[in-house]
Tab-separated table of C-alpha atoms in Angstrom:
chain	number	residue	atom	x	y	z
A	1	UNK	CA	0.000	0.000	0.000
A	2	UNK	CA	1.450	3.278	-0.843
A	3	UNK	CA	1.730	6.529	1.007
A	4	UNK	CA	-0.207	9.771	0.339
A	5	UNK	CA	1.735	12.637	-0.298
A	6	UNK	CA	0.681	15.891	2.089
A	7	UNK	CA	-0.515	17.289	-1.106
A	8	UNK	CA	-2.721	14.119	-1.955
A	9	UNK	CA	-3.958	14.427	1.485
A	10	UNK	CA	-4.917	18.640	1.239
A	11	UNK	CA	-6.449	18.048	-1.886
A	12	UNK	CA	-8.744	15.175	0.152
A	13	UNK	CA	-9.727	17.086	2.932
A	14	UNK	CA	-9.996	20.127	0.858
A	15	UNK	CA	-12.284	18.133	-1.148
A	16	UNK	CA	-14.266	17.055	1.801
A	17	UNK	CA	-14.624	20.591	3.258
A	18	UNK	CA	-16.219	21.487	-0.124
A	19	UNK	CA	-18.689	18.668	0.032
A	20	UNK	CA	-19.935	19.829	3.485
A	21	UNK	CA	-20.149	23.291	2.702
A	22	UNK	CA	-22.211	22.376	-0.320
A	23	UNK	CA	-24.898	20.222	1.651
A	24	UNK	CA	-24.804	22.768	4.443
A	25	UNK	CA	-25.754	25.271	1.632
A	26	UNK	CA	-28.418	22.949	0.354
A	27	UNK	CA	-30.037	22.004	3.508
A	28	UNK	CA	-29.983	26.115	4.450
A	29	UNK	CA	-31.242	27.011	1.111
A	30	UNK	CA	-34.342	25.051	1.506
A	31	UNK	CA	-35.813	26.618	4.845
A	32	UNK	CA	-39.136	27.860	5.510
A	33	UNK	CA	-40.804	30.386	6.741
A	34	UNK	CA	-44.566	31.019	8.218
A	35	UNK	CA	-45.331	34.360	6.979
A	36	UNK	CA	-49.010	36.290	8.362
A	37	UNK	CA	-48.805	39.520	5.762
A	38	UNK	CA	-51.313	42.429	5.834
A	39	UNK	CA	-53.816	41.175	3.279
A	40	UNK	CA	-53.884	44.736	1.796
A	41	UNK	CA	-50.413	46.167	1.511
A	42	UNK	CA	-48.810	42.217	1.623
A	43	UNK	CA	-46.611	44.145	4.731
A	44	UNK	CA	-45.384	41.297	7.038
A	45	UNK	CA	-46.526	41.245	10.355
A	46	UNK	CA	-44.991	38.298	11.529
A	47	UNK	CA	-42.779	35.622	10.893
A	48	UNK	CA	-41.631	32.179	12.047
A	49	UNK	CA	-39.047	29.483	10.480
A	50	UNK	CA	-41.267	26.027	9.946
A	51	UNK	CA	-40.268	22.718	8.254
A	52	UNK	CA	-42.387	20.495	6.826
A	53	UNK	CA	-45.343	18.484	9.036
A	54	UNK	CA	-44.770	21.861	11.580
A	55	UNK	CA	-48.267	22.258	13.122
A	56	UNK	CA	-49.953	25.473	12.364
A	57	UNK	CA	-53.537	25.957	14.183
A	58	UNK	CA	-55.696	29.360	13.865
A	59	UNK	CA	-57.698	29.182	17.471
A	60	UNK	CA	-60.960	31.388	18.005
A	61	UNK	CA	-63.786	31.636	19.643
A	62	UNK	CA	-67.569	30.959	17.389
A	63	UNK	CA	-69.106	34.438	17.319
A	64	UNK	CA	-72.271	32.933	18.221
A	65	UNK	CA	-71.509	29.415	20.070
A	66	UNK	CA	-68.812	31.412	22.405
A	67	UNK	CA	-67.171	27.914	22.153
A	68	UNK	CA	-63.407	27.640	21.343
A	69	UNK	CA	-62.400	25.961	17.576
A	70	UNK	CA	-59.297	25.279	16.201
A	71	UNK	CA	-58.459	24.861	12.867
A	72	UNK	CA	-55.604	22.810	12.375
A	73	UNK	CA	-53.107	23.011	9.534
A	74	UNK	CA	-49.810	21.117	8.297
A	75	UNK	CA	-46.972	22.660	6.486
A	76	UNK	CA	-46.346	20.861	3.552
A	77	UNK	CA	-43.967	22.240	1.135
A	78	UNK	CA	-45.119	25.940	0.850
A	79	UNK	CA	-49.391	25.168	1.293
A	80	UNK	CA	-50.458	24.624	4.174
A	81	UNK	CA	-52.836	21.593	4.409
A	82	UNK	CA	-55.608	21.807	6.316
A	83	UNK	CA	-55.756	18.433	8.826
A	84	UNK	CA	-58.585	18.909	11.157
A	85	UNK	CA	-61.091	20.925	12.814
A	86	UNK	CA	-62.059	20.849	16.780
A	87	UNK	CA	-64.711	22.366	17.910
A	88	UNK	CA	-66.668	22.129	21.383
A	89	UNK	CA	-71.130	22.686	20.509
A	90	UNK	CA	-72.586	22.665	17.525
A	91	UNK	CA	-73.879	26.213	15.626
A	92	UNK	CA	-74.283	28.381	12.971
A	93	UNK	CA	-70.973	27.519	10.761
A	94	UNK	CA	-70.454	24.416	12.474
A	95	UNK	CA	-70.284	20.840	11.298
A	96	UNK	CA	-73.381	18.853	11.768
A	97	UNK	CA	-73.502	16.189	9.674
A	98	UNK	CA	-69.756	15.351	8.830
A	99	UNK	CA	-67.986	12.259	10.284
A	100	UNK	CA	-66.315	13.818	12.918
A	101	UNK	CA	-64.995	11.773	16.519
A	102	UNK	CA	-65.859	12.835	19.834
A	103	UNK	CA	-62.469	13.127	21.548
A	104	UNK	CA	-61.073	14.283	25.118
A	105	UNK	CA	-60.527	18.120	22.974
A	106	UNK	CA	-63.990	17.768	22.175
A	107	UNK	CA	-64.967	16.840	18.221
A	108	UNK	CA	-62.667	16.498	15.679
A	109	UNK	CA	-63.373	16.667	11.849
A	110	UNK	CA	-60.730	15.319	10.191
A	111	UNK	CA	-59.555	17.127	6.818
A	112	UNK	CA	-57.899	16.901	3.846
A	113	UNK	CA	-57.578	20.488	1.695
A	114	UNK	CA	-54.554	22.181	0.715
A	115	UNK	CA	-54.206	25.908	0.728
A	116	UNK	CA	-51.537	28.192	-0.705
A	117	UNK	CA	-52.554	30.799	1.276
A	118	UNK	CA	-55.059	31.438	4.073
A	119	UNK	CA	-56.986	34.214	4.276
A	120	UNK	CA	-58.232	35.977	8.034
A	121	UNK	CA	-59.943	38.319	9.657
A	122	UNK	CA	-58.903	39.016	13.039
A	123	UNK	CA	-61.565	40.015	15.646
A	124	UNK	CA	-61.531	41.192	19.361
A	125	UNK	CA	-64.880	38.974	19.726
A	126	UNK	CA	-63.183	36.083	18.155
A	127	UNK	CA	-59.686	36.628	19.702
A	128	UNK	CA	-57.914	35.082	16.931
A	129	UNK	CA	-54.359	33.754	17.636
A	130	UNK	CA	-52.099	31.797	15.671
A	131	UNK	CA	-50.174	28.737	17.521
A	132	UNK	CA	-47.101	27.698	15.457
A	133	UNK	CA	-45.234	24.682	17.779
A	134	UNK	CA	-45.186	25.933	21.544
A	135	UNK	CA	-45.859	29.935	20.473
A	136	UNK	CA	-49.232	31.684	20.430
A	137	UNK	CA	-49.446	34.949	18.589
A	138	UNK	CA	-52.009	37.333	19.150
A	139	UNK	CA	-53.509	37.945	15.819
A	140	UNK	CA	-55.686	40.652	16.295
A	141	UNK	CA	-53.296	42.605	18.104
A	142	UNK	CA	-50.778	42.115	14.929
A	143	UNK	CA	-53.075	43.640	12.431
A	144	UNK	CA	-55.176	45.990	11.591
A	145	UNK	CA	-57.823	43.953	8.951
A	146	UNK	CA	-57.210	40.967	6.630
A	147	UNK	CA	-54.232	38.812	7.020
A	148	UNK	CA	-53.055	36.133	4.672
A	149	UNK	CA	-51.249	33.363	6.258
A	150	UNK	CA	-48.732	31.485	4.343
A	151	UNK	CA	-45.132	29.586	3.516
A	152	UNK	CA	-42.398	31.037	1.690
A	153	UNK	CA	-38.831	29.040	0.483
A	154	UNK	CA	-36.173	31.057	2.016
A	155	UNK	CA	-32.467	31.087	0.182
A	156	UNK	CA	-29.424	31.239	2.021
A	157	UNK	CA	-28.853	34.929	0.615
A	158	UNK	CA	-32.489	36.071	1.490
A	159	UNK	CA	-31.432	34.876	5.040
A	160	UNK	CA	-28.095	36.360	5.412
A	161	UNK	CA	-29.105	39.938	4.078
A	162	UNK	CA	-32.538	40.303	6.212
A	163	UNK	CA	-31.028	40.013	9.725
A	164	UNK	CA	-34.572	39.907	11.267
A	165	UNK	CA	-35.248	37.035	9.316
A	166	UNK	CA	-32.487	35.245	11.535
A	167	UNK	CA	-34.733	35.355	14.703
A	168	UNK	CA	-38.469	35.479	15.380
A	169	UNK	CA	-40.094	39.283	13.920
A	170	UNK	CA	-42.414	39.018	16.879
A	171	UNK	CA	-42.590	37.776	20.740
A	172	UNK	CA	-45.661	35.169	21.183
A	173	UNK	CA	-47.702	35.976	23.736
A	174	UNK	CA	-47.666	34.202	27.199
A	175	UNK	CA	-49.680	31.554	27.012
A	176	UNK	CA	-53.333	31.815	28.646
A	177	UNK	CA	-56.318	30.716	28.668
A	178	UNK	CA	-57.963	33.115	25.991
A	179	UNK	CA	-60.225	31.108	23.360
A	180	UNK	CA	-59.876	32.509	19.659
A	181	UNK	CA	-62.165	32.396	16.570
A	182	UNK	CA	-62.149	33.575	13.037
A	183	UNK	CA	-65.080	34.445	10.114
């Protein structure tokens, strides 16, 4: 078996430097982010990295039913698919007749639509917050009308020139007991 020359051996671990940096670059490139823009002037209010199967639920309270619902969506790619509903009574707006369970969280549709973006009107009645992981952002108190809610691909280079995209734009808000709803 022959020896490797230092040179031989630079140009290997020069060439496995290279190969890391390259699938560092890839796996950066492809990160996500949950983005809830001002549905008017597409300003964005608030921001949070995801990754694929990253639970996003929009919790409210029914305008009518004063009962707390949760719609529950997945990130898949950049849509966000919507995977259940729970609710707590029935109402005006509410399932009725769909093959939902009756669970411990009270009854769960389970669903199947995909959404590129989702559209929202935040009320004080309805309390709207968004709960992405183990954060809860007050919705209402982000905006001031329509929202859209949805993913975006981040590049490496996007990242590195928008420092605030390095960290969370906005704090969640302590979490409470308040009950959320949407129209």
């Amino acid at each position: 078996m022959s020896r490797l020359s230092r040179r031989q051996i630079a140009v290997v671990v020069l060439a496995l430097l290279v190969a890391t940096a390259a699938a560092a670059v890839a796996t950066a490139s492809a990160n996500r982010t949950l983005v809830v823009a001002d549905a008017e002037t597409g300003d964005r209010v608030l921001e949070r990295p995801v990754e694929d199967g990253t639970e996003v639920t929009l919790s409210y309270t029914h305008s009518v039913e004063k009962t707390p619902i949760e719609d529950v969506y997945v990130v898949d790619g950049t849509t966000l698919r919507m995977d259940r509903m729970v609710f707590r009574s029935h109402g005006a707006g509410l399932p009725t007749d769909a093959a939902y369970e009756r669970t411990d969280e009270g009854f769960v549709l389970p669903l199947n639509d995909s959404y590129e973006t989702v559209r929202v009107v935040p009320g004080s009645i309805a309390g709207h917050e968004l709960v992405v992981g183990d954060n809860r952002y007050d919705l209402v108190a982000h905006s001031d009308g329509s929202v859209v809610i949805f993913v975006t691909e981040r590049t490496l280079s996007d990242r590195l020139s928008d420092p605030l995209s390095l960290g969370d734009r906005s704090e969640p808000i302590p979490a409470t007991d308040l009950q959320i709803t949407r129209y």
